[in-house]
Short mmCIF file of C-alpha atoms in Angstrom, two decimals:
data_model
loop_
_atom_site.label_atom_id
_atom_site.label_comp_id
_atom_site.label_asym_id
_atom_site.label_seq_id
_atom_site.Cartn_x
_atom_site.Cartn_y
_atom_site.Cartn_z
CA PRO A 1 125.75 149.20 37.14
CA SER A 2 122.28 148.26 36.12
CA GLN A 3 121.87 144.74 37.06
CA PHE A 4 122.32 146.13 40.75
CA THR A 5 119.32 148.55 40.62
CA CYS A 6 116.00 148.25 41.99
CA PRO A 7 113.73 148.32 38.44
CA ILE A 8 111.02 149.81 41.19
CA SER A 9 113.29 152.66 42.35
CA LEU A 10 116.11 152.36 40.07
CA ASP A 11 118.44 152.70 43.79
CA LEU A 12 121.02 150.24 45.08
CA MET A 13 119.83 147.15 45.82
CA LYS A 14 120.47 146.49 49.89
CA ASP A 15 118.17 143.06 50.15
CA PRO A 16 118.05 141.48 46.51
CA VAL A 17 114.79 138.96 46.29
CA THR A 18 113.90 137.38 43.60
CA LEU A 19 110.39 136.68 42.35
CA SER A 20 108.29 133.39 41.62
CA THR A 21 109.09 135.30 38.08
CA GLY A 22 112.40 135.28 37.89
CA ILE A 23 113.00 139.12 38.44
CA THR A 24 114.95 140.26 41.04
CA TYR A 25 113.52 143.56 43.48
CA ASP A 26 114.64 145.38 46.67
CA ARG A 27 113.03 143.50 49.23
CA GLU A 28 112.10 146.46 50.80
CA ASN A 29 110.38 148.37 47.31
CA ILE A 30 108.63 144.91 45.97
CA GLU A 31 106.94 144.17 49.80
CA LYS A 32 105.89 147.85 49.32
CA TRP A 33 104.66 146.99 45.42
CA ILE A 34 102.53 143.78 46.98
CA ASN A 35 101.16 144.68 50.44
CA GLU A 36 100.54 148.66 50.84
CA GLY A 37 100.10 148.70 46.71
CA GLY A 38 97.46 145.96 47.08
CA ASN A 39 98.85 145.02 43.31
CA GLN A 40 98.60 141.02 42.33
CA THR A 41 101.40 141.33 39.54
CA CYS A 42 104.98 141.31 38.83
CA PRO A 43 105.76 145.22 37.83
CA ILE A 44 108.36 143.78 34.97
CA THR A 45 106.61 140.43 33.53
CA ASN A 46 102.59 141.77 34.33
CA GLN A 47 102.23 137.83 35.61
CA ASP A 48 99.89 137.23 38.48
CA LEU A 49 101.20 136.44 41.40
CA LYS A 50 97.97 135.12 43.09
CA SER A 51 98.52 131.53 42.32
CA TYR A 52 102.40 132.20 44.19
CA GLY A 53 100.35 133.06 48.19
CA SER A 54 100.05 137.09 47.37
CA GLY A 55 97.33 139.21 49.01
CA ILE A 56 97.16 142.69 50.19
CA SER A 57 97.39 142.06 53.89
CA THR A 58 100.01 138.86 53.50
CA ILE A 59 103.55 138.93 51.76
CA ASP A 60 104.32 137.02 48.75
CA PRO A 61 106.24 133.82 50.68
CA THR A 62 108.03 133.30 47.17
CA LEU A 63 110.38 135.85 48.00
CA ILE A 64 113.57 134.62 47.99
CA PRO A 65 116.69 136.14 48.86
CA ASN A 66 119.27 136.19 46.03
CA HIS A 67 122.83 135.42 47.62
CA ASN A 68 124.66 135.58 44.51
CA ILE A 69 123.40 139.17 43.22
CA ARG A 70 123.83 140.66 46.98
CA LYS A 71 127.59 139.38 47.42
CA MET A 72 128.57 140.85 43.99
CA ILE A 73 126.85 144.25 44.45
CA GLN A 74 128.77 144.05 47.92
CA GLN A 75 132.24 143.36 46.40
CA TRP A 76 131.52 145.98 43.70
CA CYS A 77 130.91 148.41 47.04
CA VAL A 78 134.00 147.52 48.32
CA GLU A 79 135.81 148.32 44.86
CA ASN A 80 134.44 151.40 44.82
CA LYS A 81 134.91 152.66 48.01
CA GLU A 82 137.53 155.01 46.97
CA HIS A 83 134.29 156.86 44.87
CA GLY A 84 132.42 157.19 48.74
CA ILE A 85 130.22 153.97 48.03
CA ASP A 86 129.50 152.38 51.48
CA ARG A 87 129.22 148.90 51.87
CA ILE A 88 125.63 147.60 51.91
CA PRO A 89 125.42 145.73 55.18
CA THR A 90 123.78 141.75 55.01
CA PRO A 91 120.52 141.93 55.80
CA ARG A 92 118.63 140.45 58.69
CA ILE A 93 116.35 137.87 58.03
CA PRO A 94 112.59 139.21 58.62
CA VAL A 95 110.75 137.80 61.36
CA SER A 96 107.80 135.34 59.95
CA SER A 97 104.25 135.18 61.43
CA SER A 98 104.40 132.04 62.74
CA ASP A 99 107.50 133.14 64.56
CA VAL A 100 105.55 136.06 66.04
CA SER A 101 102.91 133.67 67.19
CA GLU A 102 104.50 131.60 68.89
CA LEU A 103 106.70 134.53 70.85
CA LEU A 104 103.38 136.41 71.91
CA ALA A 105 101.73 132.95 73.04
CA LYS A 106 105.07 132.72 75.32
CA ILE A 107 104.28 136.20 76.64
CA THR A 108 100.64 135.54 77.01
CA ASN A 109 101.60 132.45 79.21
CA SER A 110 104.58 134.43 81.28
CA SER A 111 102.72 137.09 82.10
CA LYS A 112 99.46 135.07 83.25
CA LEU A 113 99.09 135.61 87.26
CA GLU A 114 99.03 131.74 88.49
CA MET A 115 102.51 131.33 86.74
CA GLN A 116 104.05 134.35 86.08
CA ASP A 117 107.63 134.60 85.33
CA SER A 118 107.79 138.16 84.68
CA ARG A 119 111.65 137.61 84.37
CA LEU A 120 111.35 135.18 81.12
CA CYS A 121 108.16 137.73 80.18
CA GLU A 122 110.59 140.77 79.91
CA GLU A 123 112.99 139.06 77.71
CA LEU A 124 110.37 138.05 75.36
CA VAL A 125 108.91 141.63 75.04
CA THR A 126 112.56 142.87 74.97
CA ARG A 127 112.87 140.46 71.58
CA VAL A 128 110.10 141.82 70.13
CA LYS A 129 110.80 145.34 70.84
CA ASN A 130 114.81 144.61 68.95
CA LEU A 131 113.08 142.63 66.08
CA ALA A 132 110.01 145.50 65.58
CA SER A 133 113.36 148.52 65.94
CA GLU A 134 114.85 146.27 62.47
CA SER A 135 112.42 146.92 60.03
CA ASP A 136 108.63 148.10 58.96
CA ARG A 137 108.20 145.15 57.74
CA ASN A 138 108.68 142.99 60.82
CA LYS A 139 106.77 145.75 62.90
CA CYS A 140 103.56 145.48 60.60
CA CYS A 141 103.90 141.24 61.02
CA PHE A 142 104.02 142.07 64.75
CA ILE A 143 100.57 143.82 64.43
CA THR A 144 98.68 142.17 62.08
CA ASN A 145 99.59 139.06 64.31
CA GLY A 146 97.92 141.29 67.63
CA ILE A 147 100.86 142.09 69.57
CA GLY A 148 98.62 145.51 71.21
CA LYS A 149 96.40 143.36 72.91
CA VAL A 150 98.98 140.53 74.60
CA LEU A 151 100.99 143.57 75.18
CA SER A 152 98.09 145.11 77.01
CA SER A 153 97.19 142.12 78.58
CA ALA A 154 100.64 140.94 79.70
CA PHE A 155 100.77 144.64 81.51
CA LEU A 156 97.32 144.25 82.96
CA GLU A 157 98.43 140.35 84.45
CA LEU A 158 101.65 142.17 86.33
CA SER A 159 100.33 145.13 87.34
CA LYS A 160 97.56 142.64 89.50
CA GLY A 161 100.32 141.15 91.20
CA ARG A 162 102.55 144.28 91.35
CA ASN A 163 105.71 144.31 93.18
CA ALA A 164 109.33 145.32 92.65
CA LYS A 165 110.38 142.84 90.37
CA ASN A 166 107.58 143.02 88.06
CA ALA A 167 107.79 147.02 87.85
CA SER A 168 111.20 146.33 85.52
CA THR A 169 109.03 144.29 83.09
CA GLU A 170 106.07 146.84 83.28
CA GLU A 171 108.47 149.48 82.46
CA VAL A 172 109.93 147.52 79.23
CA ILE A 173 106.06 146.39 78.13
CA LEU A 174 105.34 150.07 78.19
CA SER A 175 108.31 151.33 76.13
CA THR A 176 107.32 148.72 73.64
CA LEU A 177 104.10 149.51 73.44
CA THR A 178 105.10 153.25 72.04
CA LEU A 179 106.70 151.12 69.12
CA PHE A 180 103.36 150.46 68.01
CA LEU A 181 100.93 153.16 68.51
CA PRO A 182 98.32 154.02 67.89
CA LEU A 183 96.58 151.12 69.12
CA ASP A 184 93.79 149.84 68.57
CA VAL A 185 90.65 149.82 70.24
CA LYS A 186 90.68 146.59 72.39
CA SER A 187 94.13 147.54 73.98
CA LYS A 188 93.95 150.61 74.87
CA THR A 189 90.59 149.54 76.79
CA ILE A 190 92.44 146.79 78.66
CA LEU A 191 94.99 149.19 79.42
CA GLY A 192 92.35 151.22 80.76
CA SER A 193 91.50 149.21 83.61
CA ILE A 194 91.60 150.19 87.00
CA SER A 195 94.89 148.62 87.93
CA SER A 196 96.64 149.34 84.68
CA LEU A 197 95.86 152.91 84.66
CA ARG A 198 97.37 153.11 88.74
CA CYS A 199 100.46 151.15 87.27
CA ILE A 200 100.79 153.69 84.32
CA ALA A 201 100.27 156.75 87.00
CA TRP A 202 102.91 155.42 88.86
CA PHE A 203 105.71 155.95 86.33
CA LEU A 204 104.27 158.92 85.48
CA LYS A 205 105.01 160.77 89.25
CA ASN A 206 108.24 158.27 89.67
CA GLY A 207 109.66 156.89 86.79
CA SER A 208 113.00 157.87 84.89
CA LEU A 209 112.41 160.28 82.28
CA SER A 210 112.02 157.64 80.13
CA SER A 211 109.71 155.89 81.44
CA ARG A 212 107.57 159.08 82.13
CA ARG A 213 107.47 159.69 78.13
CA ASN A 214 106.41 156.30 77.79
CA ALA A 215 103.62 156.32 80.29
CA VAL A 216 102.36 160.08 79.01
CA LEU A 217 102.18 158.39 75.55
CA VAL A 218 100.22 155.13 76.22
CA LEU A 219 97.87 157.66 78.81
CA ARG A 220 97.45 159.52 75.90
CA GLU A 221 95.96 156.38 73.60
CA ILE A 222 93.68 155.70 76.55
CA MET A 223 92.51 159.02 77.16
CA LYS A 224 91.45 159.03 73.66
CA LEU A 225 88.72 156.47 74.17
CA GLU A 226 86.64 159.11 75.73
CA GLU A 227 85.10 157.39 78.22
CA LYS A 228 84.35 159.48 81.27
CA GLU A 229 84.92 156.26 83.94
CA LYS A 230 88.61 156.36 82.78
CA VAL A 231 88.65 160.27 83.45
CA GLU A 232 87.42 159.47 87.10
CA ILE A 233 89.43 156.51 87.84
CA LEU A 234 92.32 158.33 86.57
CA LEU A 235 91.44 161.67 88.40
CA ASN A 236 91.09 159.35 91.94
CA ILE A 237 94.89 157.94 91.53
CA GLU A 238 97.11 159.91 93.81
CA GLY A 239 99.93 162.42 91.86
CA ALA A 240 98.15 160.82 88.13
CA LEU A 241 97.39 164.49 87.28
CA GLU A 242 100.75 166.65 89.30
CA GLY A 243 102.10 163.93 87.19
CA LEU A 244 101.00 165.58 83.81
CA VAL A 245 101.30 168.89 84.84
CA LYS A 246 104.64 168.54 85.88
CA LEU A 247 105.67 167.20 82.18
CA VAL A 248 104.15 170.08 81.31
CA LYS A 249 105.78 172.33 83.41
CA GLU A 250 109.09 170.46 83.22
CA PRO A 251 109.25 169.27 79.44
CA ILE A 252 111.01 166.46 78.59
CA CYS A 253 110.72 166.90 74.58
CA PRO A 254 107.97 168.26 72.44
CA ASN A 255 106.08 165.04 72.43
CA THR A 256 106.06 164.56 75.58
CA THR A 257 104.60 167.82 75.92
CA LYS A 258 102.04 167.19 72.95
CA ALA A 259 100.97 164.08 74.57
CA SER A 260 100.80 165.53 78.02
CA LEU A 261 98.29 168.71 76.80
CA LEU A 262 95.99 165.88 74.52
CA THR A 263 95.86 163.93 77.57
CA ILE A 264 94.70 166.68 79.93
CA TYR A 265 92.40 168.02 77.03
CA HIS A 266 90.36 164.94 76.41
CA MET A 267 89.95 164.63 80.95
CA VAL A 268 88.49 167.83 80.52
CA ILE A 269 85.83 167.92 77.45
CA ASN A 270 85.25 164.44 78.67
CA SER A 271 83.96 164.94 81.86
CA SER A 272 82.20 167.15 83.99
CA SER A 273 83.39 167.20 87.48
CA GLN A 274 84.06 170.81 88.47
CA SER A 275 86.47 169.08 90.90
CA LEU A 276 88.25 168.14 88.21
CA ARG A 277 88.48 171.75 86.26
CA SER A 278 89.38 173.24 89.97
CA ARG A 279 92.11 170.57 90.92
CA PHE A 280 94.51 171.84 87.71
CA VAL A 281 93.62 175.25 88.44
CA ASP A 282 94.82 174.87 91.79
CA VAL A 283 98.37 173.48 90.37
CA GLY A 284 98.76 176.34 88.96
CA LEU A 285 97.34 175.13 84.97
CA VAL A 286 95.87 177.98 83.54
CA GLU A 287 99.26 180.31 84.11
CA LEU A 288 101.57 177.37 82.56
CA LEU A 289 99.79 177.40 79.47
CA ILE A 290 99.06 180.90 79.39
CA GLU A 291 103.42 181.15 79.57
CA ILE A 292 103.65 178.39 77.19
CA LEU A 293 101.75 180.32 74.39
CA VAL A 294 104.06 183.29 74.55
CA ASP A 295 106.61 181.28 72.72
CA CYS A 296 105.69 177.61 70.92
CA ASP A 297 105.18 175.32 67.75
CA LYS A 298 101.75 175.57 66.13
CA SER A 299 100.53 172.03 67.84
CA ILE A 300 101.52 172.90 70.90
CA CYS A 301 99.64 176.38 70.76
CA GLU A 302 96.33 174.77 69.45
CA LYS A 303 96.50 171.93 72.26
CA ALA A 304 97.28 174.33 74.63
CA LEU A 305 94.26 176.75 74.20
CA GLY A 306 92.28 173.85 73.80
CA VAL A 307 93.10 173.12 76.89
CA LEU A 308 92.57 176.64 78.35
CA ASP A 309 89.09 177.09 76.66
CA GLY A 310 88.15 174.02 78.95
CA ILE A 311 89.47 174.82 82.15
CA LEU A 312 87.88 178.08 81.80
CA SER A 313 84.45 176.54 81.84
CA TYR A 314 85.45 176.97 85.59
CA GLU A 315 84.62 179.82 87.42
CA GLU A 316 87.76 179.75 89.12
CA GLY A 317 89.80 179.16 85.55
CA VAL A 318 88.00 182.64 84.60
CA LYS A 319 89.18 183.96 87.57
CA ARG A 320 93.11 182.62 87.38
CA ALA A 321 93.07 184.08 83.60
CA TYR A 322 91.62 187.49 84.40
CA ASN A 323 93.51 188.28 87.29
CA TYR A 324 97.18 187.08 85.21
CA ALA A 325 99.06 190.30 83.19
CA LEU A 326 99.49 188.09 80.24
CA SER A 327 96.30 186.43 79.28
CA VAL A 328 94.46 189.18 77.15
CA PRO A 329 97.89 190.11 75.30
CA VAL A 330 99.44 186.60 74.30
CA LEU A 331 95.69 185.43 73.10
CA VAL A 332 94.96 188.26 71.41
CA LYS A 333 98.01 187.96 69.77
CA LYS A 334 97.06 184.01 68.95
CA LEU A 335 94.09 185.51 66.77
CA LEU A 336 94.62 184.73 63.03
CA ARG A 337 98.48 184.32 63.62
CA VAL A 338 98.56 180.28 64.16
CA SER A 339 95.44 178.44 62.37
CA ASP A 340 91.62 178.45 62.42
CA LEU A 341 91.74 175.92 65.06
CA ALA A 342 93.88 178.70 67.37
CA THR A 343 91.77 181.29 66.48
CA GLU A 344 88.71 179.56 67.17
CA PHE A 345 89.74 178.38 70.76
CA SER A 346 91.26 182.22 71.39
CA VAL A 347 88.23 183.68 70.61
CA SER A 348 86.06 181.38 73.31
CA ILE A 349 88.49 182.19 75.66
CA LEU A 350 88.77 185.80 75.43
CA TRP A 351 84.62 185.67 74.89
CA LYS A 352 84.73 183.76 78.68
CA ILE A 353 86.92 186.29 80.22
CA CYS A 354 85.47 189.42 78.70
CA LYS A 355 82.10 188.67 79.68
CA ASN A 356 82.68 188.01 82.87
CA GLU A 357 84.55 191.86 83.49
CA ASN A 358 83.46 192.75 86.74
CA ASN A 359 85.59 195.77 87.63
CA GLY A 360 84.36 199.59 87.40
CA ASP A 361 87.13 200.14 85.31
CA CYS A 362 86.65 197.47 82.26
CA GLY A 363 90.37 196.80 82.80
CA VAL A 364 90.18 193.82 80.29
CA LEU A 365 88.39 194.97 77.50
CA VAL A 366 90.62 198.37 77.24
CA GLU A 367 93.56 196.24 77.48
CA ALA A 368 91.78 194.61 74.80
CA LEU A 369 91.41 197.05 72.87
CA GLN A 370 94.96 198.63 73.35
CA VAL A 371 96.18 195.22 71.75
CA GLY A 372 94.29 195.16 68.66
CA ALA A 373 91.58 192.79 69.48
CA PHE A 374 88.80 195.07 67.86
CA GLN A 375 90.37 195.32 64.37
CA LYS A 376 91.33 191.48 64.54
CA LEU A 377 87.87 190.21 65.46
CA LEU A 378 86.02 192.55 62.52
CA LEU A 379 88.92 191.07 59.92
CA MET A 380 88.26 187.66 61.50
CA LEU A 381 84.19 188.02 60.56
CA GLN A 382 84.81 188.98 57.35
CA VAL A 383 87.44 186.71 56.40
CA GLY A 384 85.24 183.60 57.68
CA CYS A 385 84.70 181.58 60.77
CA SER A 386 82.63 178.97 62.36
CA GLU A 387 79.02 179.98 63.27
CA ILE A 388 79.55 179.49 67.44
CA THR A 389 83.02 181.65 66.69
CA LYS A 390 80.81 184.31 64.88
CA GLU A 391 78.51 184.70 67.71
CA LYS A 392 80.83 185.06 70.00
CA GLY A 393 83.09 187.00 67.86
CA SER A 394 80.03 189.16 67.32
CA GLU A 395 79.36 189.31 71.29
CA LEU A 396 82.80 190.93 72.35
CA LEU A 397 82.66 193.05 69.38
CA LYS A 398 79.70 195.00 70.88
CA LEU A 399 81.62 194.72 74.45
CA LEU A 400 84.44 195.98 73.03
CA ASN A 401 82.73 198.74 71.02
CA VAL A 402 81.33 200.56 74.28
CA HIS A 403 85.37 201.09 75.52
CA ARG A 404 86.79 202.35 71.58
CA ASP A 405 86.86 205.92 72.53
CA ARG A 406 89.18 204.87 75.84
CA ALA A 407 91.73 202.80 73.93
CA GLU A 408 92.40 201.78 70.52
CA CYS A 409 96.19 200.72 68.85
CA VAL A 410 96.68 198.10 66.15
CA ASP A 411 99.88 196.72 64.91
CA SER A 412 99.65 196.15 60.86
CA LEU A 413 102.48 193.48 60.81
CA ASP A 414 99.53 191.54 62.99
CA PHE A 415 97.53 191.33 59.29
CA LYS A 416 100.67 191.35 57.02
CA SER A 417 100.58 187.66 55.75
CA LEU A 418 97.00 187.32 55.79
CA LYS A 419 95.14 185.68 52.90
CA ARG A 420 91.32 185.37 52.33
CA THR A 421 89.80 182.27 52.29
CA PHE A 422 87.91 183.17 48.96
#
């Protein structure tokens, strides 16, 4: 029936609410209209809603739940059950800004070092997690009231007096923080303190699968700050690097693998420390990344290539890639196949490997020719690429051209779906 459908979506209303103008809408749709759309009028009557306290960042307080319509809809659903109609559940009451503020204040107080009550803090954070999981509306309300800073500060306080009793609460906080990603700069800065990073690294190395996942998701946010100081702190924490590499080697899920690779990438590009790259090389990350590149999706491929390119700025990393049989075939295969970014990283890595050719038989250059590198590089220059990639590609072509008479072949299928940019 038309009276049961939302005027905005024309779908059956699940949580009917009435505006001060007297028109009933589904809560989710009218909140999006007011908040996300920035509209100040009733969609049907076009009456101004400003006088009722609505705004872009504040939901209209005159959204009155229409219980009569909801009960009528539920009754209609029950009567039409044989036609495949499911009964709409009774909606939960959205959390209010005042309730959120009060809850966050309690979390702050319970986590303070001088009067710390980790058990109470865990109960409060669990409540936040449950409420935020109920609806996007609740989640937005928590974010608006500074949930990121409160949870980050609580985690920092608990990590200062770290003991077995606090570990459970810290685990819950990490899990809850992942609901509110991406975090704001202030929250990431707080989590980037020495004691917080040590605690996160502990979960990364010793936690359960879910704890390790949550730890690396939060760690990725911290590394996005691109601060060398935070990289150096993490570098000096025992087991942190090994924990990251283990998540790549023994993946939990695609998101965890991506987060691990992105964290390593930020660490590599934001640190001039050769010891950092050396440690990644020593744990076998070069070979591991090349094996991952054999069969992975676009996102993981780009991140793995980015990390590999960063590690190969270290001489020992270049040697490991040079001596690994899969390196050249896999990298050439990625040229012009995945994305522009993947192609640029692949060219950069090949350039680093080939320019350091030191064997008399020039095995790497010949191998690159055999798998079609010369034709792909020529085509890349014709299709278009960045200036730095063009320079490296041109230099590679010069190195390869010397040995073209020795071996050359190409798989025409590599260019089957290639499209020019002009």
